[in-house]
Amino acid sequence: MYRFKQSLHFFKPKNSTFINSSRRFSHQSQLENAGPMASRLKTRTVIRFTGPETVKFLQGLVTNDLRRLENPQLEDRTTLATTNAPFVSVPPVYAALLTPQGRFLYDMFLYRPPRADEKLDRTGSGPGPDSGELELFADVDGSELDELLQTLKKYRLRSKVEIESVADDFSCWQRFGQDLTQKSSEEPDAASLGWGGGFDRSGQSSSQGNNCGWLWYRDPRLDCLGFRGIFPSNTTPPLVEADKETNEENYLLWRLEKGVAEGSAEIPKGEAVPLEYNLAGLNGISFDKGCYVGQELIARTHHRGVIRKRLLPLKFVNDSGKEVEQKVAPRSEVIDASSGKKAGTVTTALGSRGLGLLRLDEAFKGSLTIRGLDDVKVQAIKPEWWPAEWLSDQQDQTSTA
């Protein structure tokens, strides 16, 4: 289930083109063909967990297995070479917090930053779980910050963990674009990092704060999403030229095309079933970690083996196939024009693109439209990253029905 790519990204690609854009791309093709871009995610914020029971506390709450953050296995470690021993760096973990009934509440990216006192020894082994007080940072939905803090503190009880907002001190960033969707020769393995060749010493320095390394990591959900990181708010991340970042809406468009929702504005809080929103395929759920809040519904749905509805990328077009802008709103009903039967609901819309929770037996019939907007046709798109069994399981279920 896990697919953590331990690539730290400090190298500046040759001929890279950043988009200095305060506006949204007018056509999806412009975005698809654009080079590396970076967005400061103003919709996200950062909270910090500290204390000896940090991982134990979160392990009983969220959907993914966090034990690797406390005591990373060798295959999960990456190293950042310094003049002394290399620092241990652990890839972030994507996870969600659910209601007791198994419905989505909040998503988060959990980071364990490298520490100056945490280095590999000569055998290549890292520090054990008792090497000091653990500190984790979480990239969370900014609009839900106060409520999330209240929820976490409600569950804390007597656990030895401190929870605080560090929204003023840190910012969340995403680096994405066509040139980053596949690993190239200009993006070496983490094992190649060092003070030689193309290594950007100034970039490495600018990405650290208070003796703690702040790095770009492969997005733990999908490689095609690019790189993600938390950085001090008073610094510019490496590989982001001053005043060259692009509007966050372009990152939203990038995600819409990939079929990936993020935050409670796109994954309805208290309503969404995580498996229908593809969190398992996004490496956000562990099915063998043990108990956590809301696990019963997730486990039962998973072992039943059939997910009849899933989140899909949508394109809105007119009768001639031309994309139409700003006509469709979230919560619009998607229907089969030939039968009038509801196929699903639009969950997110921006320009001519969106996401929709659709029944798989209706999604790809080619006759979808928006209820009340007969001149708008809906094209559902199967993402390239989807496992083949997601559709084959549905077809098998339909044939036996």
Short mmCIF file of C-alpha atoms in Angstrom, two decimals:
data_model
loop_
_atom_site.label_atom_id
_atom_site.label_comp_id
_atom_site.label_asym_id
_atom_site.label_seq_id
_atom_site.Cartn_x
_atom_site.Cartn_y
_atom_site.Cartn_z
CA MET A 1 0.00 0.00 0.00
CA TYR A 2 2.85 2.36 0.69
CA ARG A 3 4.72 4.09 -2.11
CA PHE A 4 7.05 6.58 -0.52
CA LYS A 5 9.58 8.00 -2.96
CA GLN A 6 12.47 9.42 -0.99
CA SER A 7 13.52 12.10 -3.44
CA LEU A 8 14.66 15.42 -2.01
CA HIS A 9 14.59 18.13 -4.63
CA PHE A 10 17.35 20.72 -4.33
CA PHE A 11 18.67 20.55 -7.88
CA LYS A 12 17.69 23.23 -10.35
CA PRO A 13 16.68 21.63 -13.65
CA LYS A 14 18.32 22.97 -16.79
CA ASN A 15 16.16 25.27 -18.88
CA SER A 16 13.45 25.28 -16.21
CA THR A 17 10.66 27.76 -16.78
CA PHE A 18 8.73 29.22 -13.90
CA ILE A 19 5.39 30.81 -14.54
CA ASN A 20 5.01 34.24 -12.97
CA SER A 21 1.25 34.26 -12.83
CA SER A 22 -1.23 36.02 -10.62
CA ARG A 23 -3.99 34.69 -12.82
CA ARG A 24 -5.40 31.28 -13.62
CA PHE A 25 -4.51 29.60 -16.90
CA SER A 26 -7.30 30.24 -19.38
CA HIS A 27 -6.92 26.83 -21.01
CA GLN A 28 -6.05 23.51 -19.45
CA SER A 29 -3.63 22.79 -22.31
CA GLN A 30 -1.52 25.75 -21.20
CA LEU A 31 -1.18 24.21 -17.76
CA GLU A 32 -0.51 20.72 -19.09
CA ASN A 33 2.39 21.99 -21.20
CA ALA A 34 3.86 24.33 -18.60
CA GLY A 35 7.20 23.66 -16.96
CA PRO A 36 7.85 23.49 -13.21
CA MET A 37 5.73 25.85 -11.13
CA ALA A 38 5.48 26.49 -7.41
CA SER A 39 2.54 27.69 -5.35
CA ARG A 40 2.39 28.87 -1.78
CA LEU A 41 -0.75 27.15 -0.53
CA LYS A 42 -2.62 29.91 1.26
CA THR A 43 -5.54 27.55 1.87
CA ARG A 44 -3.30 25.35 4.03
CA THR A 45 -1.65 26.02 7.39
CA VAL A 46 0.68 24.26 9.82
CA ILE A 47 0.29 22.83 13.32
CA ARG A 48 3.01 21.28 15.48
CA PHE A 49 2.95 18.25 17.77
CA THR A 50 5.63 17.75 20.42
CA GLY A 51 6.02 15.26 23.23
CA PRO A 52 7.08 11.68 23.90
CA GLU A 53 3.63 10.26 23.04
CA THR A 54 3.11 12.20 19.82
CA VAL A 55 3.09 9.19 17.49
CA LYS A 56 1.13 7.02 19.92
CA PHE A 57 -1.53 9.72 20.17
CA LEU A 58 -1.88 10.25 16.42
CA GLN A 59 -1.60 6.54 15.62
CA GLY A 60 -4.93 5.94 17.37
CA LEU A 61 -6.63 8.79 15.48
CA VAL A 62 -5.64 8.89 11.81
CA THR A 63 -6.05 6.48 8.91
CA ASN A 64 -2.39 5.86 8.08
CA ASP A 65 0.45 4.14 9.92
CA LEU A 66 2.74 6.72 11.55
CA ARG A 67 5.17 4.36 13.25
CA ARG A 68 7.67 4.93 10.45
CA LEU A 69 7.89 8.57 11.58
CA GLU A 70 8.95 7.48 15.06
CA ASN A 71 11.38 4.75 14.06
CA PRO A 72 11.89 4.83 10.27
CA GLN A 73 12.90 1.63 8.56
CA LEU A 74 16.02 1.66 6.41
CA GLU A 75 14.06 1.79 3.15
CA ASP A 76 12.14 4.85 4.39
CA ARG A 77 15.22 6.88 5.26
CA THR A 78 16.92 9.36 3.04
CA THR A 79 20.04 11.29 3.84
CA LEU A 80 21.14 14.86 3.38
CA ALA A 81 24.90 15.03 3.23
CA THR A 82 26.62 17.65 5.35
CA THR A 83 30.21 18.29 6.31
CA ASN A 84 29.70 15.84 9.16
CA ALA A 85 27.49 12.73 9.26
CA PRO A 86 24.39 12.85 7.03
CA PHE A 87 21.05 13.84 8.51
CA VAL A 88 18.20 11.34 8.57
CA SER A 89 15.21 12.52 6.55
CA VAL A 90 11.88 10.70 6.51
CA PRO A 91 9.24 11.19 3.77
CA PRO A 92 5.92 12.72 4.89
CA VAL A 93 2.78 10.66 5.46
CA TYR A 94 -0.64 11.56 4.08
CA ALA A 95 -3.56 10.67 6.37
CA ALA A 96 -7.08 11.64 7.38
CA LEU A 97 -9.02 12.05 10.61
CA LEU A 98 -12.53 10.58 10.51
CA THR A 99 -15.73 10.67 12.51
CA PRO A 100 -16.48 7.62 14.68
CA GLN A 101 -18.86 6.58 11.87
CA GLY A 102 -15.99 6.54 9.37
CA ARG A 103 -16.81 9.76 7.51
CA PHE A 104 -14.14 12.24 6.47
CA LEU A 105 -13.28 15.19 8.73
CA TYR A 106 -9.78 16.49 7.92
CA ASP A 107 -6.79 15.51 5.83
CA MET A 108 -3.17 16.20 6.74
CA PHE A 109 0.41 15.74 5.60
CA LEU A 110 2.58 14.77 8.55
CA TYR A 111 6.28 15.65 8.49
CA ARG A 112 9.11 14.67 10.74
CA PRO A 113 11.78 17.30 10.06
CA PRO A 114 15.45 16.32 10.23
CA ARG A 115 17.22 17.48 13.39
CA ALA A 116 20.76 18.62 13.91
CA ASP A 117 21.27 16.00 16.64
CA GLU A 118 19.86 13.15 14.51
CA LYS A 119 22.42 11.65 12.15
CA LEU A 120 23.30 8.34 10.63
CA ASP A 121 26.16 6.43 12.23
CA ARG A 122 28.96 4.78 10.29
CA THR A 123 26.88 1.67 9.68
CA GLY A 124 24.14 3.72 8.03
CA SER A 125 21.76 3.19 10.95
CA GLY A 126 19.69 6.07 12.19
CA PRO A 127 18.67 7.00 15.71
CA GLY A 128 16.19 4.89 17.59
CA PRO A 129 12.85 5.98 19.02
CA ASP A 130 14.49 7.11 22.27
CA SER A 131 16.85 9.61 20.65
CA GLY A 132 14.97 12.65 21.96
CA GLU A 133 11.55 14.28 22.09
CA LEU A 134 9.73 13.76 18.80
CA GLU A 135 8.40 16.74 16.89
CA LEU A 136 5.94 16.44 14.01
CA PHE A 137 4.46 19.12 11.77
CA ALA A 138 1.12 18.80 9.98
CA ASP A 139 0.06 20.57 6.80
CA VAL A 140 -3.72 20.99 7.30
CA ASP A 141 -6.75 22.81 5.87
CA GLY A 142 -6.47 26.43 6.98
CA SER A 143 -10.23 27.01 7.01
CA GLU A 144 -10.63 24.24 9.60
CA LEU A 145 -7.70 25.17 11.87
CA ASP A 146 -9.60 26.20 15.00
CA GLU A 147 -12.04 23.29 14.82
CA LEU A 148 -9.24 20.81 14.13
CA LEU A 149 -7.26 22.03 17.14
CA GLN A 150 -10.35 21.66 19.33
CA THR A 151 -10.95 18.13 18.02
CA LEU A 152 -7.36 17.06 18.63
CA LYS A 153 -7.32 18.49 22.14
CA LYS A 154 -10.60 16.72 22.89
CA TYR A 155 -8.97 13.40 22.06
CA ARG A 156 -5.70 14.22 23.83
CA LEU A 157 -6.92 13.53 27.40
CA ARG A 158 -3.76 12.69 29.39
CA SER A 159 -1.50 11.93 26.44
CA LYS A 160 1.91 13.52 26.73
CA VAL A 161 1.68 15.63 23.61
CA GLU A 162 1.45 19.37 23.00
CA ILE A 163 -0.53 20.71 20.04
CA GLU A 164 -0.17 24.26 18.73
CA SER A 165 -0.67 26.34 15.62
CA VAL A 166 2.49 27.63 13.98
CA ALA A 167 0.61 29.28 11.13
CA ASP A 168 2.60 32.51 11.39
CA ASP A 169 5.95 30.75 11.31
CA PHE A 170 5.54 28.21 8.50
CA SER A 171 3.90 27.97 5.08
CA CYS A 172 2.90 25.06 2.85
CA TRP A 173 4.17 24.86 -0.73
CA GLN A 174 3.61 22.66 -3.78
CA ARG A 175 5.93 22.34 -6.76
CA PHE A 176 4.31 20.82 -9.83
CA GLY A 177 4.21 20.82 -13.62
CA GLN A 178 4.70 18.65 -16.66
CA ASP A 179 8.48 18.38 -16.22
CA LEU A 180 8.01 17.00 -12.69
CA THR A 181 5.45 14.30 -13.43
CA GLN A 182 8.13 11.80 -14.34
CA LYS A 183 11.57 11.40 -12.86
CA SER A 184 14.30 12.57 -15.19
CA SER A 185 18.06 12.44 -15.29
CA GLU A 186 18.07 15.95 -13.88
CA GLU A 187 16.42 14.74 -10.70
CA PRO A 188 18.88 12.33 -9.06
CA ASP A 189 18.09 9.79 -6.40
CA ALA A 190 18.31 10.87 -2.80
CA ALA A 191 21.40 8.70 -2.45
CA SER A 192 23.20 11.00 -4.88
CA LEU A 193 22.72 14.11 -2.78
CA GLY A 194 25.93 15.72 -1.58
CA TRP A 195 28.17 18.73 -1.75
CA GLY A 196 29.30 17.97 -5.29
CA GLY A 197 28.24 18.13 -8.89
CA GLY A 198 25.00 20.05 -9.33
CA PHE A 199 24.17 20.32 -5.66
CA ASP A 200 22.85 23.76 -4.81
CA ARG A 201 24.49 24.73 -1.53
CA SER A 202 22.57 28.01 -1.33
CA GLY A 203 19.32 26.18 -1.99
CA GLN A 204 20.07 23.71 0.79
CA SER A 205 20.90 26.53 3.17
CA SER A 206 17.78 28.52 2.37
CA SER A 207 15.61 25.48 2.91
CA GLN A 208 16.65 25.07 6.53
CA GLY A 209 15.66 26.96 9.63
CA ASN A 210 16.87 26.79 13.19
CA ASN A 211 19.19 23.82 12.51
CA CYS A 212 16.25 21.86 11.11
CA GLY A 213 16.16 20.83 7.48
CA TRP A 214 13.17 21.95 5.42
CA LEU A 215 13.03 19.98 2.23
CA TRP A 216 10.99 19.33 -0.90
CA TYR A 217 9.61 15.78 -0.83
CA ARG A 218 7.81 13.77 -3.45
CA ASP A 219 4.10 14.23 -2.80
CA PRO A 220 3.19 11.11 -0.76
CA ARG A 221 -0.09 10.69 -2.64
CA LEU A 222 1.05 10.48 -6.28
CA ASP A 223 4.27 11.17 -8.14
CA CYS A 224 2.35 13.10 -10.80
CA LEU A 225 1.40 15.74 -8.21
CA GLY A 226 5.04 16.82 -7.92
CA PHE A 227 6.70 17.89 -4.68
CA ARG A 228 5.38 19.20 -1.40
CA GLY A 229 7.00 20.84 1.59
CA ILE A 230 6.73 23.01 4.68
CA PHE A 231 9.07 25.99 4.82
CA PRO A 232 9.65 28.92 7.20
CA SER A 233 7.39 31.78 6.19
CA ASN A 234 10.25 34.28 6.15
CA THR A 235 12.20 32.35 3.50
CA THR A 236 11.70 31.40 -0.13
CA PRO A 237 11.94 27.63 -0.72
CA PRO A 238 14.77 26.32 -2.89
CA LEU A 239 14.01 26.21 -6.62
CA VAL A 240 11.45 29.00 -6.25
CA GLU A 241 12.82 32.19 -7.73
CA ALA A 242 11.78 35.38 -5.97
CA ASP A 243 8.29 36.54 -6.99
CA LYS A 244 8.02 33.75 -9.59
CA GLU A 245 5.47 31.48 -7.96
CA THR A 246 2.15 30.91 -9.64
CA ASN A 247 -1.41 31.35 -8.41
CA GLU A 248 -2.68 28.54 -6.18
CA GLU A 249 -5.63 28.10 -8.53
CA ASN A 250 -3.22 26.61 -11.05
CA TYR A 251 -2.29 23.92 -8.53
CA LEU A 252 -6.02 23.31 -8.01
CA LEU A 253 -6.45 22.89 -11.78
CA TRP A 254 -3.49 20.49 -11.82
CA ARG A 255 -5.14 18.38 -9.10
CA LEU A 256 -8.54 18.47 -10.81
CA GLU A 257 -7.00 17.04 -13.96
CA LYS A 258 -5.45 14.24 -11.89
CA GLY A 259 -8.70 13.57 -10.00
CA VAL A 260 -7.35 14.42 -6.54
CA ALA A 261 -9.40 16.28 -3.94
CA GLU A 262 -7.85 18.07 -0.98
CA GLY A 263 -9.33 19.60 2.17
CA SER A 264 -12.88 19.75 3.45
CA ALA A 265 -13.99 22.21 0.76
CA GLU A 266 -13.52 19.38 -1.76
CA ILE A 267 -14.05 16.33 0.48
CA PRO A 268 -17.31 17.09 2.31
CA LYS A 269 -16.74 17.06 6.05
CA GLY A 270 -18.90 14.59 7.94
CA GLU A 271 -20.32 13.16 4.69
CA ALA A 272 -17.57 11.77 2.46
CA VAL A 273 -16.64 8.08 2.57
CA PRO A 274 -12.81 8.09 2.25
CA LEU A 275 -12.68 5.08 -0.08
CA GLU A 276 -15.10 6.74 -2.51
CA TYR A 277 -12.74 9.74 -2.58
CA ASN A 278 -9.87 7.37 -3.44
CA LEU A 279 -7.82 7.92 -0.27
CA ALA A 280 -6.61 4.31 -0.39
CA GLY A 281 -5.20 4.84 -3.88
CA LEU A 282 -3.61 8.07 -2.64
CA ASN A 283 -1.62 6.22 0.03
CA GLY A 284 -3.75 7.76 2.77
CA ILE A 285 -5.05 4.58 4.45
CA SER A 286 -3.33 1.61 6.05
CA PHE A 287 -5.43 -1.55 6.31
CA ASP A 288 -3.10 -3.34 8.73
CA LYS A 289 -2.11 -0.65 11.25
CA GLY A 290 -4.65 -1.50 13.94
CA CYS A 291 -7.48 0.53 15.43
CA TYR A 292 -8.18 4.20 14.80
CA VAL A 293 -11.26 6.40 14.94
CA GLY A 294 -13.72 5.36 12.21
CA GLN A 295 -11.84 2.22 11.22
CA GLU A 296 -14.84 -0.13 11.29
CA LEU A 297 -16.59 1.37 8.24
CA ILE A 298 -13.34 1.62 6.29
CA ALA A 299 -12.38 -2.01 6.98
CA ARG A 300 -15.88 -3.32 6.22
CA THR A 301 -16.11 -1.40 2.93
CA HIS A 302 -12.62 -2.44 1.91
CA HIS A 303 -13.11 -6.14 2.60
CA ARG A 304 -16.48 -6.14 0.85
CA GLY A 305 -14.44 -5.23 -2.21
CA VAL A 306 -16.92 -3.13 -4.19
CA ILE A 307 -16.91 0.68 -4.36
CA ARG A 308 -19.85 1.71 -6.55
CA LYS A 309 -19.09 5.45 -6.55
CA ARG A 310 -15.74 7.16 -6.97
CA LEU A 311 -14.36 10.67 -7.41
CA LEU A 312 -13.52 11.38 -11.04
CA PRO A 313 -12.07 14.30 -13.05
CA LEU A 314 -14.72 16.08 -15.11
CA LYS A 315 -14.60 18.26 -18.19
CA PHE A 316 -17.52 20.55 -19.09
CA VAL A 317 -18.15 21.07 -22.83
CA ASN A 318 -20.89 22.25 -25.18
CA ASP A 319 -22.57 20.28 -27.97
CA SER A 320 -19.62 20.83 -30.30
CA GLY A 321 -17.10 19.63 -27.71
CA LYS A 322 -15.70 23.06 -26.88
CA GLU A 323 -14.89 23.61 -23.21
CA VAL A 324 -17.30 25.93 -21.39
CA GLU A 325 -16.16 28.14 -18.52
CA GLN A 326 -17.81 29.08 -15.26
CA LYS A 327 -21.18 27.49 -15.94
CA VAL A 328 -21.15 24.64 -13.43
CA ALA A 329 -21.24 25.04 -9.65
CA PRO A 330 -20.36 22.55 -6.92
CA ARG A 331 -23.26 20.31 -5.83
CA SER A 332 -24.77 20.39 -9.32
CA GLU A 333 -26.39 17.08 -10.24
CA VAL A 334 -24.88 15.03 -13.04
CA ILE A 335 -27.51 13.03 -14.93
CA ASP A 336 -27.74 10.61 -17.84
CA ALA A 337 -29.43 12.70 -20.53
CA SER A 338 -31.00 9.66 -22.17
CA SER A 339 -32.71 8.33 -19.04
CA GLY A 340 -32.78 11.30 -16.69
CA LYS A 341 -31.21 9.09 -14.03
CA LYS A 342 -28.85 10.75 -11.56
CA ALA A 343 -25.25 9.62 -12.07
CA GLY A 344 -23.66 11.67 -9.33
CA THR A 345 -22.75 15.12 -8.06
CA VAL A 346 -20.17 17.76 -8.94
CA THR A 347 -18.02 18.29 -5.85
CA THR A 348 -15.57 20.90 -7.17
CA ALA A 349 -15.62 23.16 -10.23
CA LEU A 350 -13.17 25.69 -11.64
CA GLY A 351 -13.45 26.99 -15.17
CA SER A 352 -14.20 24.08 -17.48
CA ARG A 353 -12.85 21.43 -15.10
CA GLY A 354 -14.13 19.79 -11.97
CA LEU A 355 -14.40 16.74 -9.80
CA GLY A 356 -17.49 14.63 -9.38
CA LEU A 357 -18.58 11.71 -7.24
CA LEU A 358 -20.18 9.44 -9.84
CA ARG A 359 -21.58 5.96 -10.03
CA LEU A 360 -19.08 3.90 -12.00
CA ASP A 361 -21.82 2.09 -13.90
CA GLU A 362 -23.04 5.46 -15.25
CA ALA A 363 -19.86 7.53 -15.43
CA PHE A 364 -18.51 6.50 -18.84
CA LYS A 365 -21.68 6.20 -20.91
CA GLY A 366 -20.95 9.41 -22.82
CA SER A 367 -24.40 10.94 -22.35
CA LEU A 368 -23.92 12.89 -19.12
CA THR A 369 -25.14 16.42 -18.58
CA ILE A 370 -25.92 18.84 -15.75
CA ARG A 371 -29.47 18.93 -14.49
CA GLY A 372 -30.98 22.26 -15.56
CA LEU A 373 -28.12 22.98 -17.99
CA ASP A 374 -28.96 20.96 -21.08
CA ASP A 375 -26.34 22.80 -23.13
CA VAL A 376 -23.51 21.60 -20.87
CA LYS A 377 -22.17 18.09 -21.45
CA VAL A 378 -20.05 16.29 -18.87
CA GLN A 379 -17.07 14.15 -19.79
CA ALA A 380 -15.84 11.86 -17.02
CA ILE A 381 -12.16 10.94 -17.33
CA LYS A 382 -10.43 7.88 -15.91
CA PRO A 383 -7.13 9.01 -14.30
CA GLU A 384 -3.99 7.27 -15.52
CA TRP A 385 -2.97 6.38 -11.96
CA TRP A 386 -6.14 4.38 -11.20
CA PRO A 387 -5.59 0.66 -10.52
CA ALA A 388 -7.22 -1.46 -13.21
CA GLU A 389 -9.23 -3.41 -10.64
CA TRP A 390 -11.24 -0.36 -9.63
CA LEU A 391 -13.22 -0.60 -12.86
CA SER A 392 -12.99 -4.36 -13.34
CA ASP A 393 -14.47 -4.98 -9.88
CA GLN A 394 -17.42 -2.76 -10.76
CA GLN A 395 -17.91 -4.52 -14.12
CA ASP A 396 -17.85 -7.92 -12.42
CA GLN A 397 -20.42 -6.72 -9.87
CA THR A 398 -22.66 -5.34 -12.63
CA SER A 399 -22.51 -8.55 -14.69
CA THR A 400 -23.60 -10.64 -11.71
CA ALA A 401 -26.34 -8.28 -10.59
#
